[in-house]
GROMACS .gro file of C-alpha atoms in nm:
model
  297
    1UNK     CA    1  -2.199   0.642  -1.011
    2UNK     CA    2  -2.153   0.840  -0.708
    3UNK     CA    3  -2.004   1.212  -0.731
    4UNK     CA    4  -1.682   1.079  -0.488
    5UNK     CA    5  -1.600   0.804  -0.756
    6UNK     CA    6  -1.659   1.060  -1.040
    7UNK     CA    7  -1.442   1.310  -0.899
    8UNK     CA    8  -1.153   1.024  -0.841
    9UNK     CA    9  -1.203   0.962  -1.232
   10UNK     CA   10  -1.213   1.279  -1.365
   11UNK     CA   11  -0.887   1.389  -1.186
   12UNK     CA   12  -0.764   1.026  -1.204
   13UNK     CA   13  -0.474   1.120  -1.546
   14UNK     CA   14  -0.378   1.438  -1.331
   15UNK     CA   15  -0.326   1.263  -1.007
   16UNK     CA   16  -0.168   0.984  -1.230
   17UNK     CA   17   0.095   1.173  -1.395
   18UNK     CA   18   0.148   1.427  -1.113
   19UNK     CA   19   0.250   1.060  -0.891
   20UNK     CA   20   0.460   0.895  -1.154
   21UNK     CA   21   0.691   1.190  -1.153
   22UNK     CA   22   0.679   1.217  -0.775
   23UNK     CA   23   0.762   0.801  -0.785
   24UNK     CA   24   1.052   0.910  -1.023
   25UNK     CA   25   1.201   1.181  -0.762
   26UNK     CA   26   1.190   0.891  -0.512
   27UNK     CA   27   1.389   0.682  -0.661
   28UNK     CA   28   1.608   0.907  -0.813
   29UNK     CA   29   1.661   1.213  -0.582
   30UNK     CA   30   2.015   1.269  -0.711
   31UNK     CA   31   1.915   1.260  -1.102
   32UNK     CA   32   1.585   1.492  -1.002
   33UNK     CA   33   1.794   1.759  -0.803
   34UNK     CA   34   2.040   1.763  -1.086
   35UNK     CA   35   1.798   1.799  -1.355
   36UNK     CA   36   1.603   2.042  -1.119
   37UNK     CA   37   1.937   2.250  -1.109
   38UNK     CA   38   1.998   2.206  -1.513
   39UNK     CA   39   1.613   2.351  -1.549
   40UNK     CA   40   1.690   2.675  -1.259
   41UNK     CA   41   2.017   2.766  -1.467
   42UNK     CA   42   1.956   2.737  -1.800
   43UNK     CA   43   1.563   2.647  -1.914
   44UNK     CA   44   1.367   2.961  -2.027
   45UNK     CA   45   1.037   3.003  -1.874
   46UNK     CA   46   0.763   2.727  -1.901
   47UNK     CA   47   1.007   2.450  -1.963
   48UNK     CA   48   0.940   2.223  -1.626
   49UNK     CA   49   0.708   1.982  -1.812
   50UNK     CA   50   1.008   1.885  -2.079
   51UNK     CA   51   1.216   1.834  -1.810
   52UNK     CA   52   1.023   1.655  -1.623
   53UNK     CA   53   1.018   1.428  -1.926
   54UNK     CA   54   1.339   1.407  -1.957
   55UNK     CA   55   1.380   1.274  -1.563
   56UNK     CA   56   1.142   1.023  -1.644
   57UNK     CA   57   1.297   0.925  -1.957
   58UNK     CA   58   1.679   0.873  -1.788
   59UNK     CA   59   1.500   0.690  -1.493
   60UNK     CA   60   1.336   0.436  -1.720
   61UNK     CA   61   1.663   0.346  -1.885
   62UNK     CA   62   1.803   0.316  -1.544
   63UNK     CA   63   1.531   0.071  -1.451
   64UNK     CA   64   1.537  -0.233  -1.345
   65UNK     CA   65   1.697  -0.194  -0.970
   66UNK     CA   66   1.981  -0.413  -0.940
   67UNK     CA   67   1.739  -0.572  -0.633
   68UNK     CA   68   1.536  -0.752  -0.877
   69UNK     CA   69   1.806  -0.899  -1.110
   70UNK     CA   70   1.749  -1.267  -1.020
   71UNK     CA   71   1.338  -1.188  -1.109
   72UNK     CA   72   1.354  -1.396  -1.448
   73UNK     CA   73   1.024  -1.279  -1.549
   74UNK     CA   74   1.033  -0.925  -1.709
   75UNK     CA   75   0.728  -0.875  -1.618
   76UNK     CA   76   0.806  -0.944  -1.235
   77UNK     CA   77   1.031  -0.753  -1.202
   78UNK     CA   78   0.882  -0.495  -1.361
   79UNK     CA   79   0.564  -0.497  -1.129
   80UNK     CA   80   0.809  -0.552  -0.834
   81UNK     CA   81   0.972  -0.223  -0.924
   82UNK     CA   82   0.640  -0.044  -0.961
   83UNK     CA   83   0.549  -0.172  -0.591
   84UNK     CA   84   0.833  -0.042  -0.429
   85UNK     CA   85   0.845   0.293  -0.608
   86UNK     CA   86   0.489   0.368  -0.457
   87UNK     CA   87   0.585   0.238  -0.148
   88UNK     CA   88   0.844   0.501  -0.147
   89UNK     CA   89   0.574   0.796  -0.193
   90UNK     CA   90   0.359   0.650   0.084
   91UNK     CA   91   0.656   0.681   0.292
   92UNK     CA   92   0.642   1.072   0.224
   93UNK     CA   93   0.337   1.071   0.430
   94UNK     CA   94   0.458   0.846   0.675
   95UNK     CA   95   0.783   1.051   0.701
   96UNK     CA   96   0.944   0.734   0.685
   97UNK     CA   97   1.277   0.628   0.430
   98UNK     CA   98   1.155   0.291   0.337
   99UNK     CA   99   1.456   0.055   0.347
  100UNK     CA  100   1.621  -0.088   0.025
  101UNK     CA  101   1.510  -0.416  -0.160
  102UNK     CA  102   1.838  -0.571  -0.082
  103UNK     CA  103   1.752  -0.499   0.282
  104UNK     CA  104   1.462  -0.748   0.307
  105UNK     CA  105   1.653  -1.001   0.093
  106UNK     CA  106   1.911  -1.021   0.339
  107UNK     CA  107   1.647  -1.058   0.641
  108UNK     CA  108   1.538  -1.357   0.390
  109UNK     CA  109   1.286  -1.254   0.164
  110UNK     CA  110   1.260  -1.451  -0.174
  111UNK     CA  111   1.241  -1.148  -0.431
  112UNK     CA  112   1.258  -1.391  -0.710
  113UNK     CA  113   0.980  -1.605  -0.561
  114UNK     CA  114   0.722  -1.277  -0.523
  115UNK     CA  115   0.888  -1.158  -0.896
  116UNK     CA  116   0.760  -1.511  -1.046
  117UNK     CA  117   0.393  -1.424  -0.835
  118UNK     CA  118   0.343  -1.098  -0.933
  119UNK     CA  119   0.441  -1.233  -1.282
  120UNK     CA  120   0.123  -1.519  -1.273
  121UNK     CA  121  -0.151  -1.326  -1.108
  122UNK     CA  122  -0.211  -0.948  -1.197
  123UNK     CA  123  -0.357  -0.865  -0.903
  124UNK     CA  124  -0.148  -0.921  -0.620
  125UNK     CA  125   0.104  -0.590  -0.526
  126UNK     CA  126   0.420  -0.624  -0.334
  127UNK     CA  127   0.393  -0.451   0.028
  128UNK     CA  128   0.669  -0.318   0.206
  129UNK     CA  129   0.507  -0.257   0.525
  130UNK     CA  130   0.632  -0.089   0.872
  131UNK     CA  131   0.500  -0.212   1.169
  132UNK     CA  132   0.508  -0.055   1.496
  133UNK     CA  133   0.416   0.293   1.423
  134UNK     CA  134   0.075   0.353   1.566
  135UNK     CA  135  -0.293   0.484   1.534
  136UNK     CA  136  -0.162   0.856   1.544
  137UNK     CA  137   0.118   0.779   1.298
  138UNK     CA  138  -0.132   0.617   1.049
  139UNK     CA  139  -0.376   0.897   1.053
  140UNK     CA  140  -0.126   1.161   1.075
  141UNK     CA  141  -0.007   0.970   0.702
  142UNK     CA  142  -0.410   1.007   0.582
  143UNK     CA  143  -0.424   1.343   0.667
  144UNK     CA  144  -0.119   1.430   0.449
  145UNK     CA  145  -0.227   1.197   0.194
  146UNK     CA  146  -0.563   1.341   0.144
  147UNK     CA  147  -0.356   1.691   0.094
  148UNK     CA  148  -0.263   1.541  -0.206
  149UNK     CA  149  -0.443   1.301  -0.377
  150UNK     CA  150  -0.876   1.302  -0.455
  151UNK     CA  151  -0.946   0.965  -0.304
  152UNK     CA  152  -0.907   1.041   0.038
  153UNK     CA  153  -1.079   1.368   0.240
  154UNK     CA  154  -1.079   1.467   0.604
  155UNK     CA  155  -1.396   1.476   0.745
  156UNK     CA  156  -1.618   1.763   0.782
  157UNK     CA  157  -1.432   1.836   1.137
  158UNK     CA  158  -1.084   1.795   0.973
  159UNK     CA  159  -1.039   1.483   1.167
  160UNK     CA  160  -0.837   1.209   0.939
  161UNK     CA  161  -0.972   1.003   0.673
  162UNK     CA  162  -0.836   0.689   0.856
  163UNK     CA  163  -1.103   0.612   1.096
  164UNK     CA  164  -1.106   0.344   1.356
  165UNK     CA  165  -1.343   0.172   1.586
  166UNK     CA  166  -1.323   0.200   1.955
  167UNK     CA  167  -1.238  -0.104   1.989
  168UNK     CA  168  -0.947  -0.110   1.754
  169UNK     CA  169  -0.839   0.177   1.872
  170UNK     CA  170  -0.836   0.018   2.231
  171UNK     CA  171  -0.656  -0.310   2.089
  172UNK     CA  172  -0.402  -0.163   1.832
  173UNK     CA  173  -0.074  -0.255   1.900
  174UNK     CA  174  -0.217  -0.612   1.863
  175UNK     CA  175  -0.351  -0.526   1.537
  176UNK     CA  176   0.016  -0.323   1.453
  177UNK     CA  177   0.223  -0.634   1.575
  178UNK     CA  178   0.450  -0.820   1.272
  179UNK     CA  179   0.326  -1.146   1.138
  180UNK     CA  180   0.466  -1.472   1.329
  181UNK     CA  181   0.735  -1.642   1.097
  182UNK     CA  182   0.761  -1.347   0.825
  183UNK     CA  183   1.161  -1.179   0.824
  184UNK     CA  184   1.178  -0.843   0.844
  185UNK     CA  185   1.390  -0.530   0.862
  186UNK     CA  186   1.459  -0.292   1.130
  187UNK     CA  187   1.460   0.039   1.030
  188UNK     CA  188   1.350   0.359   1.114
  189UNK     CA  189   1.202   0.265   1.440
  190UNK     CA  190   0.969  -0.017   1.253
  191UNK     CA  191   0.972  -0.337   1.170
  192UNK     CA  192   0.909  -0.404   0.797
  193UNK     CA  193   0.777  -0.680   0.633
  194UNK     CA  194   0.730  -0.753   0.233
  195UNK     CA  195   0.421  -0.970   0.132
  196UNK     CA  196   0.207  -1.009  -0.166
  197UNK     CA  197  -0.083  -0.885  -0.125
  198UNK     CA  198  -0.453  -0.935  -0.327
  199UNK     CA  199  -0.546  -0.609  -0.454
  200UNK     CA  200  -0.820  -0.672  -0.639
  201UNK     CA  201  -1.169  -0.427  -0.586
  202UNK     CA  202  -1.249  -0.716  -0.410
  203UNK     CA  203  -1.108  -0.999  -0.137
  204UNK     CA  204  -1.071  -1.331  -0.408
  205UNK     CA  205  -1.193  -1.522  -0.144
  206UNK     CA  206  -1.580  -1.442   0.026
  207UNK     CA  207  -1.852  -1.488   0.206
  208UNK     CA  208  -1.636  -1.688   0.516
  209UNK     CA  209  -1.581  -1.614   0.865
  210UNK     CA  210  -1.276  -1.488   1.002
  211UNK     CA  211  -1.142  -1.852   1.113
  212UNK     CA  212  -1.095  -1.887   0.726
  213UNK     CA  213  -0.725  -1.719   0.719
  214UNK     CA  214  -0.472  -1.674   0.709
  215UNK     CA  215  -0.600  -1.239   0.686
  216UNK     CA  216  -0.356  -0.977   0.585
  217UNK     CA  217  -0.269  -0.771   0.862
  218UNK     CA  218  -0.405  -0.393   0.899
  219UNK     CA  219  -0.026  -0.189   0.876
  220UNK     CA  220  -0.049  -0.416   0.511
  221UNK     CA  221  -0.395  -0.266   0.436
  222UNK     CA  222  -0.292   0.062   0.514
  223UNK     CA  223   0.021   0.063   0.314
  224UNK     CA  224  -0.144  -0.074   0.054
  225UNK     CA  225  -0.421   0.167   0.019
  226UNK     CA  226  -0.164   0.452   0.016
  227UNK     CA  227   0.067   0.316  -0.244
  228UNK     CA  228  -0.267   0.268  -0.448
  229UNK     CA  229  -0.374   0.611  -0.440
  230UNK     CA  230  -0.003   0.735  -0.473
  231UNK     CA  231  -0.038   0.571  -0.822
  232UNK     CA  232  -0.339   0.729  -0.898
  233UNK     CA  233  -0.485   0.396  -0.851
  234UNK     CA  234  -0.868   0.390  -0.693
  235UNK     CA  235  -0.885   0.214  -0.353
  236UNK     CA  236  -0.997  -0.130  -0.265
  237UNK     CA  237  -1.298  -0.263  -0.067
  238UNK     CA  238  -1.548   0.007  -0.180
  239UNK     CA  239  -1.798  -0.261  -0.190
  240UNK     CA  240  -1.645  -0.490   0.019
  241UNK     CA  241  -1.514  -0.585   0.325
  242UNK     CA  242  -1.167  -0.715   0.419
  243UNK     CA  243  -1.107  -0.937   0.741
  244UNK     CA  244  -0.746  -0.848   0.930
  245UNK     CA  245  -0.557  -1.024   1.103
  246UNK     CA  246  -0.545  -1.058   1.466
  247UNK     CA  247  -0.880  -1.151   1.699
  248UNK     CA  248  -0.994  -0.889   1.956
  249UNK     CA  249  -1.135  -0.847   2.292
  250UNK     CA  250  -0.977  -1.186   2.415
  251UNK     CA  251  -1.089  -1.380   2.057
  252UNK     CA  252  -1.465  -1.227   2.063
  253UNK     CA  253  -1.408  -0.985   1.751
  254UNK     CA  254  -1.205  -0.923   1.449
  255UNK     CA  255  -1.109  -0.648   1.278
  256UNK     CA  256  -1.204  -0.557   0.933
  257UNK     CA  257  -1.135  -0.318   0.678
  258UNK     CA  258  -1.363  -0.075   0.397
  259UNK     CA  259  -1.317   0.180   0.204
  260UNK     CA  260  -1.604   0.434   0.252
  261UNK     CA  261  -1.646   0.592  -0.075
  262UNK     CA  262  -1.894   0.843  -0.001
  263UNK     CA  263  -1.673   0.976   0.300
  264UNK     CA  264  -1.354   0.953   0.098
  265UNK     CA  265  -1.262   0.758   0.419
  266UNK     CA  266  -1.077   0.390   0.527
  267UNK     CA  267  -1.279   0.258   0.809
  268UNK     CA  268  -1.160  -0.035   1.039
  269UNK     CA  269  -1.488  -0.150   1.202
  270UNK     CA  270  -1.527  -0.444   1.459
  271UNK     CA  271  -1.731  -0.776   1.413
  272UNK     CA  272  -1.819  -1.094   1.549
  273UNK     CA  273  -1.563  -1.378   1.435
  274UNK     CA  274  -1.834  -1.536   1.335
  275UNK     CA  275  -1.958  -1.299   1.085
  276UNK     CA  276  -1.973  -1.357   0.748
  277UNK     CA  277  -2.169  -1.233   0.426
  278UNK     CA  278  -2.141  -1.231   0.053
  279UNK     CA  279  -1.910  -0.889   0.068
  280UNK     CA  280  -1.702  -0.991   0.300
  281UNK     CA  281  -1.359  -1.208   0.258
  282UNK     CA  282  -0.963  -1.253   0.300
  283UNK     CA  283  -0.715  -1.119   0.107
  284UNK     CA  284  -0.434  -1.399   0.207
  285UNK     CA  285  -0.111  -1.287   0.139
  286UNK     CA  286   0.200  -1.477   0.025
  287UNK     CA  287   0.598  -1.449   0.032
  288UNK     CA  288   0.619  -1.572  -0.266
  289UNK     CA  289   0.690  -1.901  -0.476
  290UNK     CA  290   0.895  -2.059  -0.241
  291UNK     CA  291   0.748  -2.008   0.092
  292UNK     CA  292   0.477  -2.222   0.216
  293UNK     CA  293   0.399  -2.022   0.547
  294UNK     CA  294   0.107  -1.806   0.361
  295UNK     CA  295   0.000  -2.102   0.139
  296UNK     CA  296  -0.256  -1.976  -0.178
  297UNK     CA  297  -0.629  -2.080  -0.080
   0.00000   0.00000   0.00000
């Protein structure tokens, strides 16, 4: 085991608990500050923890969001919940307000359908993701995130822990453009989308080239990989590589995705389309149960 992934363990139940509450303040910002104000007036000294309970207490019973209502599955919902409430603390380092549940059903997502997914495979995580943002935006989010959490560090230099290849860097806003034929939301100067993604350690499906897509697109990756370590939840691809969507350098190259464990680091290298290997794979993701525009492979 390597001293980056025993430092992640050992502070994994600190990081853990220290996120759930800060998912809790997210979704309840009017029940923390009042409880926050309850605790300033009248709790003696070295009573945060017990209110901090309490908040978390009050926001389960409050739970589920009216959003995911018509998720049959208890479970679904449940998971679908989860999702957006670390999507919400990723959006702290984004300095981004991530737009409502009911927002994306009215641009025509299927909540139900991606409830009933999440419900059959444990695996996949629902990603609200904003496109449009930009390189600097991204690593500006890694920096703050690595403030934070023990899975991520700035490099020895203090540059980010998001770290891209020249040529993505040259060919971003291709890589940071919305999926054809998937609704999303305008807000906050982005475009969000809300897929399923495959978040297992590794891609489910490997050792293909990158004309075996659909991919998942790199703003997904990204959002992904900070809701995950929001949670307390180790990063993906740490022995593996993920293809993204989008081909570079006129269709020569394709983008892919790691998580460097040693650096603490998400690196977006460059390949051949052509390339392929036993580590590397797609993570294709869905819209749920009743769309057929990112079919299961």
């Amino acid at each position: 085991m390597t001293e980056a992934s025993t430092a992640f363990q050992s502070g994994s139940a600190s990081v853990g608990q220290a996120s759930r509450l800060d998912l809790v303040r997210a979704l309840f910002p009017d029940l923390a500050a009042e409880v926050d104000g309850a605790a300033a007036r009248f709790a003696p000294p070295g009573r945060d923890e017990a209110f901090d309970a309490k908040l978390d207490a009050a926001a389960a019973a409050l739970m589920p969001h009216a959003a995911f209502s018509d998720v049959a599955d208890t479970e679904g919902a449940r998971r679908a919940e989860r999702s957006f409430a670390a999507a919400r603390a990723a959006c702290t380092w984004l300095d981004l307000e991530l737009p409502q549940p009911e927002a994306f059903v009215e641009s025509g997502a299927d909540l139900a359908g991606l409830g009933q997914e999440l419900a059959r495979d444990a695996e996949l995580w629902a990603v609200p993701t904003p496109f449009g943002l930009g390189a600097e935006r991204w690593r500006a989010a890694y920096v703050r995130a690595a403030e934070t959490v023990a899975a991520l560090a700035p490099s020895a230099s203090g540059e980010s822990p998001l770290v891209l290849a020249a040529e993505a860097e040259r060919e971003f806003k291709l890589l940071d453009t919305p999926p054809a034929g998937v609704p999303a939301v305008n807000s906050g100067g982005a475009a969000w989308t809300l897929r399923l993604v495959p978040a297992g350690e590794r891609p489910p499906v490997l050792g293909l080239g990158f004309a075996h897509g659909p991919h998942v697109t790199l703003p997904e990756m990204l959002m992904l990989q900070l809701m995950r370590v929001a949670s307390g939840v180790a990063p993906v691809d740490s022995a593996s590589f993920t293809w993204l969507d989008g081909a570079l350098a006129e269709g020569r190259l394709a983008a892919r995705h790691v998580y460097d464990e040693s650096e603490l680091a998400i690196r977006i290298t460059c390949r051949e389309i052509g390339n392929q290997g036993p580590h590397l794979g797609a993570r294709t993701p869905l819209l749920g149960e009743s769309s057929s525009a990112t079919p299961r492979r």
